[in-house]
mmCIF file of C-alpha atoms in Angstrom:
data_model
loop_
_atom_site.group_PDB
_atom_site.id
_atom_site.type_symbol
_atom_site.label_atom_id
_atom_site.label_comp_id
_atom_site.label_asym_id
_atom_site.label_seq_id
_atom_site.Cartn_x
_atom_site.Cartn_y
_atom_site.Cartn_z
ATOM 1 C CA MET A 121 6.961 10.058 -5.735
ATOM 2 C CA ASN A 122 5.583 8.762 -2.463
ATOM 3 C CA ALA A 123 7.761 7.151 0.177
ATOM 4 C CA LEU A 124 7.805 3.392 0.538
ATOM 5 C CA GLU A 125 7.452 1.477 3.801
ATOM 6 C CA ILE A 126 9.490 -1.722 3.820
ATOM 7 C CA VAL A 127 8.466 -4.384 6.316
ATOM 8 C CA ASP A 128 11.526 -6.516 7.012
ATOM 9 C CA VAL A 129 10.426 -10.112 7.681
ATOM 10 C CA THR A 130 13.851 -11.646 8.268
ATOM 11 C CA LEU A 131 13.049 -12.716 11.821
ATOM 12 C CA ARG A 132 9.871 -14.536 10.771
ATOM 13 C CA ASP A 133 9.583 -15.576 7.142
ATOM 14 C CA GLY A 134 13.330 -15.307 6.661
ATOM 15 C CA ILE A 135 14.446 -17.715 9.358
ATOM 16 C CA GLN A 136 11.387 -19.951 9.826
ATOM 17 C CA PRO A 137 12.595 -22.630 7.364
ATOM 18 C CA ILE A 138 16.086 -22.829 8.909
ATOM 19 C CA GLY A 139 16.578 -26.174 10.625
ATOM 20 C CA PRO A 140 19.491 -25.541 13.007
ATOM 21 C CA TRP A 141 18.317 -23.629 16.078
ATOM 22 C CA ILE A 142 19.263 -19.945 16.075
ATOM 23 C CA PRO A 143 19.863 -18.878 19.691
ATOM 24 C CA THR A 144 17.477 -16.229 20.967
ATOM 25 C CA GLU A 145 20.325 -13.852 21.752
ATOM 26 C CA ARG A 146 21.496 -14.043 18.135
ATOM 27 C CA LYS A 147 18.002 -13.258 16.879
ATOM 28 C CA ILE A 148 17.844 -10.265 19.189
ATOM 29 C CA ALA A 149 21.279 -9.096 18.038
ATOM 30 C CA LEU A 150 20.051 -9.332 14.426
ATOM 31 C CA LEU A 151 16.928 -7.419 15.426
ATOM 32 C CA HIS A 152 19.019 -4.553 16.813
ATOM 33 C CA SER A 153 21.320 -4.546 13.781
ATOM 34 C CA LEU A 154 18.348 -4.314 11.420
ATOM 35 C CA ALA A 155 16.767 -1.511 13.455
ATOM 36 C CA ALA A 156 20.039 0.421 13.320
ATOM 37 C CA THR A 157 19.805 0.563 9.511
ATOM 38 C CA GLY A 158 16.701 2.748 9.737
ATOM 39 C CA LEU A 159 14.112 0.027 9.176
ATOM 40 C CA GLY A 160 11.052 1.200 11.057
ATOM 41 C CA ARG A 161 8.878 -1.886 10.811
ATOM 42 C CA MET A 162 9.596 -5.595 11.149
ATOM 43 C CA GLU A 163 7.802 -8.885 11.481
ATOM 44 C CA VAL A 164 9.704 -10.350 14.408
ATOM 45 C CA GLY A 165 8.174 -13.811 14.732
ATOM 46 C CA ALA A 166 5.035 -15.909 14.830
ATOM 47 C CA PHE A 167 2.845 -17.298 17.567
ATOM 48 C CA VAL A 168 2.388 -20.776 16.128
ATOM 49 C CA SER A 169 2.821 -24.404 17.076
ATOM 50 C CA ALA A 170 6.412 -25.014 18.173
ATOM 51 C CA SER A 171 6.256 -28.493 16.649
ATOM 52 C CA ALA A 172 5.206 -27.098 13.270
ATOM 53 C CA MET A 173 7.715 -24.211 13.296
ATOM 54 C CA PRO A 174 10.329 -24.819 16.004
ATOM 55 C CA GLN A 175 12.362 -21.760 15.009
ATOM 56 C CA MET A 176 9.479 -19.571 16.216
ATOM 57 C CA ARG A 177 9.240 -20.959 19.751
ATOM 58 C CA ASP A 178 11.025 -17.957 21.290
ATOM 59 C CA THR A 179 8.932 -15.296 19.538
ATOM 60 C CA ALA A 180 7.701 -13.868 22.858
ATOM 61 C CA ALA A 181 11.280 -13.086 23.903
ATOM 62 C CA VAL A 182 12.168 -11.536 20.529
ATOM 63 C CA LEU A 183 8.963 -9.490 20.612
ATOM 64 C CA GLU A 184 9.814 -8.204 24.088
ATOM 65 C CA ALA A 185 13.204 -7.011 22.807
ATOM 66 C CA ALA A 186 11.585 -5.398 19.758
ATOM 67 C CA LEU A 187 9.043 -3.503 21.844
ATOM 68 C CA ALA A 188 11.923 -1.932 23.769
ATOM 69 C CA ILE A 189 13.352 -0.327 20.598
ATOM 70 C CA PRO A 190 12.010 3.242 20.277
ATOM 71 C CA ALA A 191 9.927 3.965 17.159
ATOM 72 C CA LEU A 192 10.110 0.377 15.858
ATOM 73 C CA ARG A 193 6.818 -1.129 14.747
ATOM 74 C CA ALA A 194 6.942 -4.836 15.532
ATOM 75 C CA GLN A 195 4.306 -7.193 14.144
ATOM 76 C CA VAL A 196 3.878 -10.932 14.679
ATOM 77 C CA LEU A 197 2.108 -13.542 12.596
ATOM 78 C CA VAL A 198 -0.868 -15.452 14.024
ATOM 79 C CA PRO A 199 -3.067 -18.143 12.385
ATOM 80 C CA THR A 200 -5.846 -18.352 14.994
ATOM 81 C CA ALA A 201 -7.745 -16.305 17.557
ATOM 82 C CA ARG A 202 -6.114 -18.346 20.339
ATOM 83 C CA ARG A 203 -2.615 -17.575 19.104
ATOM 84 C CA ALA A 204 -3.605 -13.928 18.720
ATOM 85 C CA ALA A 205 -4.651 -13.835 22.373
ATOM 86 C CA GLU A 206 -1.248 -15.282 23.326
ATOM 87 C CA ALA A 207 0.473 -12.596 21.260
ATOM 88 C CA VAL A 208 -1.542 -9.767 22.806
ATOM 89 C CA ALA A 209 -0.808 -11.147 26.279
ATOM 90 C CA ALA A 210 2.888 -11.018 25.359
ATOM 91 C CA GLY A 211 2.546 -7.325 24.468
ATOM 92 C CA ALA A 212 1.965 -7.474 20.707
ATOM 93 C CA GLN A 213 0.422 -4.311 19.290
ATOM 94 C CA GLU A 214 0.338 -5.384 15.629
ATOM 95 C CA LEU A 215 -0.914 -8.753 14.421
ATOM 96 C CA ALA A 216 -0.762 -10.311 10.965
ATOM 97 C CA PHE A 217 -3.451 -12.954 10.470
ATOM 98 C CA VAL A 218 -2.718 -15.426 7.676
ATOM 99 C CA LEU A 219 -4.950 -17.598 5.528
ATOM 100 C CA SER A 220 -4.700 -18.822 1.953
ATOM 101 C CA VAL A 221 -6.834 -18.144 -1.072
ATOM 102 C CA SER A 222 -5.994 -21.639 -2.301
ATOM 103 C CA GLU A 223 -7.891 -24.464 -0.603
ATOM 104 C CA ALA A 224 -4.985 -26.885 -1.054
ATOM 105 C CA HIS A 225 -2.416 -24.544 0.465
ATOM 106 C CA ASN A 226 -4.701 -23.579 3.343
ATOM 107 C CA GLN A 227 -5.063 -27.255 4.202
ATOM 108 C CA ALA A 228 -1.290 -27.812 4.000
ATOM 109 C CA ASN A 229 -0.366 -24.667 5.902
ATOM 110 C CA LEU A 230 -3.172 -24.371 8.463
ATOM 111 C CA ARG A 231 -4.826 -27.802 8.470
ATOM 112 C CA ARG A 232 -8.268 -26.356 7.815
ATOM 113 C CA SER A 233 -10.514 -25.344 4.944
ATOM 114 C CA VAL A 234 -10.756 -21.777 3.678
ATOM 115 C CA ASP A 235 -14.287 -21.578 5.080
ATOM 116 C CA GLU A 236 -12.957 -22.616 8.494
ATOM 117 C CA SER A 237 -10.233 -19.963 8.267
ATOM 118 C CA VAL A 238 -12.824 -17.304 7.416
ATOM 119 C CA ALA A 239 -14.793 -18.304 10.507
ATOM 120 C CA GLU A 240 -11.583 -18.219 12.555
ATOM 121 C CA TYR A 241 -10.778 -14.747 11.219
ATOM 122 C CA ALA A 242 -14.233 -13.585 12.299
ATOM 123 C CA ARG A 243 -13.516 -14.804 15.836
ATOM 124 C CA PHE A 244 -10.087 -13.200 15.678
ATOM 125 C CA VAL A 245 -11.328 -9.718 14.755
ATOM 126 C CA ASP A 246 -14.141 -9.975 17.290
ATOM 127 C CA GLU A 247 -11.765 -10.862 20.139
ATOM 128 C CA THR A 248 -8.790 -8.652 19.232
ATOM 129 C CA PRO A 249 -8.771 -5.360 21.189
ATOM 130 C CA PRO A 250 -9.483 -2.314 19.017
ATOM 131 C CA HIS A 251 -6.115 -0.706 19.848
ATOM 132 C CA VAL A 252 -4.261 -3.643 18.259
ATOM 133 C CA ALA A 253 -3.501 -3.090 14.568
ATOM 134 C CA ILE A 254 -4.418 -5.899 12.185
ATOM 135 C CA ARG A 255 -2.880 -6.964 8.914
ATOM 136 C CA LEU A 256 -4.631 -9.541 6.751
ATOM 137 C CA ASN A 257 -2.152 -11.729 4.851
ATOM 138 C CA LEU A 258 -3.719 -13.538 1.892
ATOM 139 C CA ALA A 259 -1.262 -16.296 1.014
ATOM 140 C CA THR A 260 -1.317 -17.766 -2.522
ATOM 141 C CA SER A 261 -3.120 -14.702 -3.863
ATOM 142 C CA PHE A 262 -1.468 -15.292 -7.239
ATOM 143 C CA ASP A 263 -0.349 -18.903 -7.408
ATOM 144 C CA CYS A 264 -0.604 -22.141 -5.431
ATOM 145 C CA PRO A 265 2.286 -24.629 -5.175
ATOM 146 C CA PHE A 266 -0.167 -27.511 -5.507
ATOM 147 C CA THR A 267 -2.784 -26.354 -8.017
ATOM 148 C CA GLY A 268 -1.072 -23.599 -10.023
ATOM 149 C CA LEU A 269 -2.549 -20.224 -10.930
ATOM 150 C CA VAL A 270 -5.162 -18.902 -8.523
ATOM 151 C CA SER A 271 -8.180 -17.292 -10.145
ATOM 152 C CA GLU A 272 -8.605 -13.579 -9.643
ATOM 153 C CA ASP A 273 -12.277 -14.140 -8.871
ATOM 154 C CA ALA A 274 -11.328 -16.389 -5.935
ATOM 155 C CA MET A 275 -9.153 -13.704 -4.357
ATOM 156 C CA ILE A 276 -11.715 -10.923 -4.922
ATOM 157 C CA SER A 277 -14.508 -13.112 -3.551
ATOM 158 C CA LEU A 278 -12.507 -14.006 -0.443
ATOM 159 C CA LEU A 279 -11.750 -10.347 0.237
ATOM 160 C CA GLY A 280 -15.471 -9.672 -0.010
ATOM 161 C CA ARG A 281 -16.045 -12.098 2.845
ATOM 162 C CA LEU A 282 -13.209 -10.811 5.021
ATOM 163 C CA LEU A 283 -13.059 -7.026 4.707
ATOM 164 C CA PRO A 284 -16.554 -6.276 6.060
ATOM 165 C CA LEU A 285 -15.597 -8.013 9.306
ATOM 166 C CA ARG A 286 -13.169 -5.195 10.149
ATOM 167 C CA PRO A 287 -12.587 -2.618 7.403
ATOM 168 C CA GLU A 288 -9.668 -0.821 9.083
ATOM 169 C CA VAL A 289 -7.031 -3.452 8.327
ATOM 170 C CA GLU A 290 -3.958 -3.545 6.127
ATOM 171 C CA VAL A 291 -4.421 -6.075 3.328
ATOM 172 C CA CYS A 292 -1.330 -7.889 2.049
ATOM 173 C CA LEU A 293 -1.499 -9.904 -1.165
ATOM 174 C CA CYS A 294 1.171 -12.608 -1.049
ATOM 175 C CA ASP A 295 3.035 -14.272 -3.905
ATOM 176 C CA THR A 296 3.822 -17.321 -1.782
ATOM 177 C CA THR A 297 5.502 -19.362 -4.516
ATOM 178 C CA GLY A 298 7.385 -16.565 -6.261
ATOM 179 C CA ARG A 299 5.807 -17.566 -9.561
ATOM 180 C CA ALA A 300 3.824 -14.365 -10.113
ATOM 181 C CA THR A 301 4.839 -12.025 -12.931
ATOM 182 C CA PRO A 302 4.754 -8.198 -12.959
ATOM 183 C CA ASP A 303 1.725 -7.979 -15.255
ATOM 184 C CA GLN A 304 -0.175 -10.374 -12.992
ATOM 185 C CA VAL A 305 0.778 -8.411 -9.867
ATOM 186 C CA ASP A 306 -0.224 -5.107 -11.458
ATOM 187 C CA ARG A 307 -3.544 -6.473 -12.708
ATOM 188 C CA LEU A 308 -4.578 -8.234 -9.494
ATOM 189 C CA ILE A 309 -3.683 -5.371 -7.172
ATOM 190 C CA ALA A 310 -5.418 -2.839 -9.404
ATOM 191 C CA LEU A 311 -8.474 -5.107 -9.434
ATOM 192 C CA ALA A 312 -8.480 -5.458 -5.637
ATOM 193 C CA ILE A 313 -8.143 -1.713 -5.091
ATOM 194 C CA ALA A 314 -10.914 -1.016 -7.601
ATOM 195 C CA HIS A 315 -13.275 -3.449 -5.874
ATOM 196 C CA TYR A 316 -12.453 -2.321 -2.335
ATOM 197 C CA PRO A 317 -11.322 1.325 -2.472
ATOM 198 C CA SER A 318 -12.197 1.875 1.192
ATOM 199 C CA ALA A 319 -9.626 -0.681 2.424
ATOM 200 C CA ASP A 320 -7.225 0.918 4.885
ATOM 201 C CA ARG A 321 -3.882 0.089 3.260
ATOM 202 C CA TRP A 322 -2.538 -2.377 0.701
ATOM 203 C CA ALA A 323 0.694 -4.333 0.966
ATOM 204 C CA PHE A 324 2.609 -6.857 -1.130
ATOM 205 C CA HIS A 325 4.671 -9.867 -0.055
ATOM 206 C CA GLY A 326 6.787 -11.494 -2.755
ATOM 207 C CA HIS A 327 9.383 -14.214 -3.135
ATOM 208 C CA ASP A 328 12.305 -14.312 -5.532
ATOM 209 C CA THR A 329 12.039 -17.937 -6.681
ATOM 210 C CA TYR A 330 12.200 -17.025 -10.365
ATOM 211 C CA ALA A 331 14.132 -13.741 -9.969
ATOM 212 C CA MET A 332 10.920 -11.732 -10.231
ATOM 213 C CA GLY A 333 11.086 -10.300 -6.696
ATOM 214 C CA THR A 334 12.115 -6.725 -7.437
ATOM 215 C CA ALA A 335 10.139 -6.569 -10.688
ATOM 216 C CA ASN A 336 6.987 -7.674 -8.877
ATOM 217 C CA ALA A 337 7.625 -5.198 -6.058
ATOM 218 C CA TYR A 338 7.935 -2.417 -8.643
ATOM 219 C CA ALA A 339 4.680 -3.553 -10.282
ATOM 220 C CA ALA A 340 2.952 -3.524 -6.887
ATOM 221 C CA TYR A 341 4.220 -0.005 -6.222
ATOM 222 C CA ASN A 342 2.994 1.204 -9.607
ATOM 223 C CA ALA A 343 -0.415 -0.325 -8.880
ATOM 224 C CA GLY A 344 -0.732 1.733 -5.689
ATOM 225 C CA VAL A 345 0.920 -0.347 -2.951
ATOM 226 C CA ARG A 346 3.089 1.579 -0.491
ATOM 227 C CA VAL A 347 3.981 -1.245 1.920
ATOM 228 C CA ILE A 348 6.233 -4.070 0.702
ATOM 229 C CA ASP A 349 7.731 -7.017 2.603
ATOM 230 C CA ALA A 350 11.314 -8.204 2.206
ATOM 231 C CA ALA A 351 14.008 -10.113 4.102
ATOM 232 C CA SER A 352 17.649 -9.152 4.500
ATOM 233 C CA GLY A 353 19.945 -11.423 2.542
ATOM 234 C CA GLY A 354 16.942 -12.730 0.639
ATOM 235 C CA LEU A 355 16.334 -15.337 3.339
ATOM 236 C CA GLY A 356 13.207 -17.419 3.568
ATOM 237 C CA GLY A 357 10.852 -19.747 1.809
ATOM 238 C CA CYS A 358 7.506 -21.132 2.904
ATOM 239 C CA PRO A 359 7.887 -24.656 4.378
ATOM 240 C CA PHE A 360 4.424 -25.433 2.999
ATOM 241 C CA ALA A 361 5.139 -24.237 -0.552
ATOM 242 C CA PRO A 362 7.431 -26.844 -2.141
ATOM 243 C CA GLY A 363 10.051 -25.244 -4.373
ATOM 244 C CA ALA A 364 9.574 -21.685 -3.143
ATOM 245 C CA THR A 365 12.833 -19.996 -2.228
ATOM 246 C CA GLY A 366 13.546 -16.844 -0.294
ATOM 247 C CA ASN A 367 11.919 -13.475 -0.020
ATOM 248 C CA VAL A 368 12.984 -10.573 -2.176
ATOM 249 C CA ALA A 369 16.088 -9.155 -0.496
ATOM 250 C CA THR A 370 15.527 -6.026 1.579
ATOM 251 C CA GLU A 371 18.772 -4.527 0.303
ATOM 252 C CA ASP A 372 17.676 -5.068 -3.308
ATOM 253 C CA LEU A 373 14.442 -3.159 -2.693
ATOM 254 C CA VAL A 374 16.250 -0.335 -0.916
ATOM 255 C CA TRP A 375 18.766 -0.002 -3.752
ATOM 256 C CA MET A 376 16.093 -0.051 -6.467
ATOM 257 C CA PHE A 377 13.620 2.346 -4.899
ATOM 258 C CA GLU A 378 16.230 4.822 -3.645
ATOM 259 C CA ARG A 379 17.777 4.795 -7.127
ATOM 260 C CA MET A 380 14.306 5.639 -8.472
ATOM 261 C CA GLY A 381 14.022 8.563 -6.058
ATOM 262 C CA VAL A 382 11.547 6.793 -3.738
ATOM 263 C CA PRO A 383 12.745 7.281 -0.142
ATOM 264 C CA THR A 384 12.832 4.242 2.146
ATOM 265 C CA GLY A 385 14.612 5.725 5.174
ATOM 266 C CA VAL A 386 17.097 2.828 5.188
ATOM 267 C CA ASP A 387 20.910 3.105 5.178
ATOM 268 C CA LEU A 388 21.927 0.728 2.374
ATOM 269 C CA ASP A 389 25.574 0.365 3.381
ATOM 270 C CA ARG A 390 24.612 -0.614 6.923
ATOM 271 C CA LEU A 391 21.933 -2.935 5.615
ATOM 272 C CA VAL A 392 24.349 -4.800 3.344
ATOM 273 C CA VAL A 393 26.548 -5.568 6.355
ATOM 274 C CA VAL A 394 23.550 -6.959 8.241
ATOM 275 C CA ALA A 395 22.455 -8.917 5.167
ATOM 276 C CA GLU A 396 25.857 -10.610 5.096
ATOM 277 C CA GLU A 397 25.332 -11.629 8.732
ATOM 278 C CA ALA A 398 21.872 -12.979 7.966
ATOM 279 C CA ALA A 399 23.075 -14.901 4.922
ATOM 280 C CA ALA A 400 25.799 -16.501 7.045
ATOM 281 C CA LEU A 401 23.299 -18.114 9.429
ATOM 282 C CA ARG A 402 23.873 -21.859 9.456
ATOM 283 C CA GLY A 403 21.238 -23.618 7.392
ATOM 284 C CA SER A 404 20.006 -20.483 5.635
ATOM 285 C CA LEU A 405 19.175 -20.196 1.947
ATOM 286 C CA SER A 406 20.137 -16.693 0.898
ATOM 287 C CA GLY A 407 19.593 -14.638 -2.238
ATOM 288 C CA GLY A 408 19.602 -11.108 -3.598
ATOM 289 C CA ARG A 409 22.026 -9.314 -5.898
ATOM 290 C CA VAL A 410 22.959 -6.000 -4.263
ATOM 291 C CA ARG A 411 24.874 -7.746 -1.488
ATOM 292 C CA GLN A 412 26.917 -9.629 -4.091
ATOM 293 C CA ALA A 413 27.505 -6.483 -6.153
ATOM 294 C CA LYS A 414 28.701 -4.517 -3.127
ATOM 295 C CA SER A 415 31.032 -7.366 -2.154
ATOM 296 C CA ALA A 416 32.502 -7.470 -5.650
ATOM 297 C CA GLN A 417 33.018 -3.700 -5.604
ATOM 298 C CA ALA A 418 34.824 -3.930 -2.269
ATOM 299 C CA GLN A 419 37.082 -6.694 -3.584
ATOM 300 C CA ARG A 420 37.947 -4.659 -6.667
ATOM 301 C CA SER A 421 38.690 -1.603 -4.554
ATOM 302 C CA ALA A 422 40.910 -3.634 -2.251
ATOM 303 C CA ALA A 423 42.775 -5.122 -5.186
ATOM 304 C CA ALA A 424 43.266 -1.683 -6.754
ATOM 305 C CA ALA A 425 44.622 -0.305 -3.469
ATOM 306 C CA LYS A 426 47.265 -3.043 -3.372
ATOM 307 C CA SER A 427 48.378 -2.536 -6.963
#
C-alpha cells in the first residue's frame, strides 16, 4: 500500500477557536515537539484579520520558526490575494487558499459571495510567484452548517471554475461540519478525481463531530487520496460552523494507518505525549481515542507494577 502524508493542522485549525491567548513561545515549543515526532508537514497558522481570529496574529513569528526546521514543509492559510502577499513577504513557500462551496458558509466565513471568492482566487493565483506551492481548500464540500447537505454538482462545478486557473495545485475537499459519512466521502472524491484526473494531488480535511473522523479518512484513502489533515489531541472546530467540534486526531490516524500497514513516518509514542500537551491547552476542546487508550494502558501497567 502507498504511504500516507499527514498534514498536522494543530497550530492553525486546532488552536484557532481557543479563546485564551496562547503565548507565541508556547506555540513554537509545540511546533518543535510535533516536528520531533516525524511529522513532515504542518499548517502553522493563517494570515487573516487579527480581529476575526486573534489567535492567529503571531503567525509570522511561528512561520519563521517553522522555516528554520530542516525538512519541515510549513503551509499557512490565506483567504485573499492581499493576505497571500503578506505571507510570501514573511517567507511562506506553501499557501492554502480557502473558499466554501456553500454560499451561506462563504458569507459567514469570508464575508463575500462564492463568485467574489472565485474572482479573488483568480487574482491570488495570478499574483502568487510560481515557486510558491498552492493548496486549494474547498470548505463545506460535503455539508454546510447552515443549509445542510451540499450538492455534488455544486462542488464539481466550482472545481471546474477554479482548476483551469492554475492546474498544478493540491485540492483539498473539506468536511467542515464533520457530518459527512464514509460512503459520501468515497463517492464525492471518486467523482472529483474522475472529472479532473489531471489535478496535481488530492487531499481530505475532516472533523470528528460525529465520530466519523477516522472512518472518513479511511474512505478518502480508499478513494485515492494520499494527503490527509489532522490535529494532535483532536483539537479544533471552525468558528464559523456552529456545532462542529475538533479535527480528527493525528494520533488516531497514525495508529489506524500504521496498523493497516500504511507508513506515515510518525512516531506514535512521541506523538501521544505531544497530543496530551496540546489537549491541556487552556480553553481547548480535545478529542481522539488513541490518547485515551494509551493513558489507560499506562495506568494499568503502573497498577500492575505496584501489586
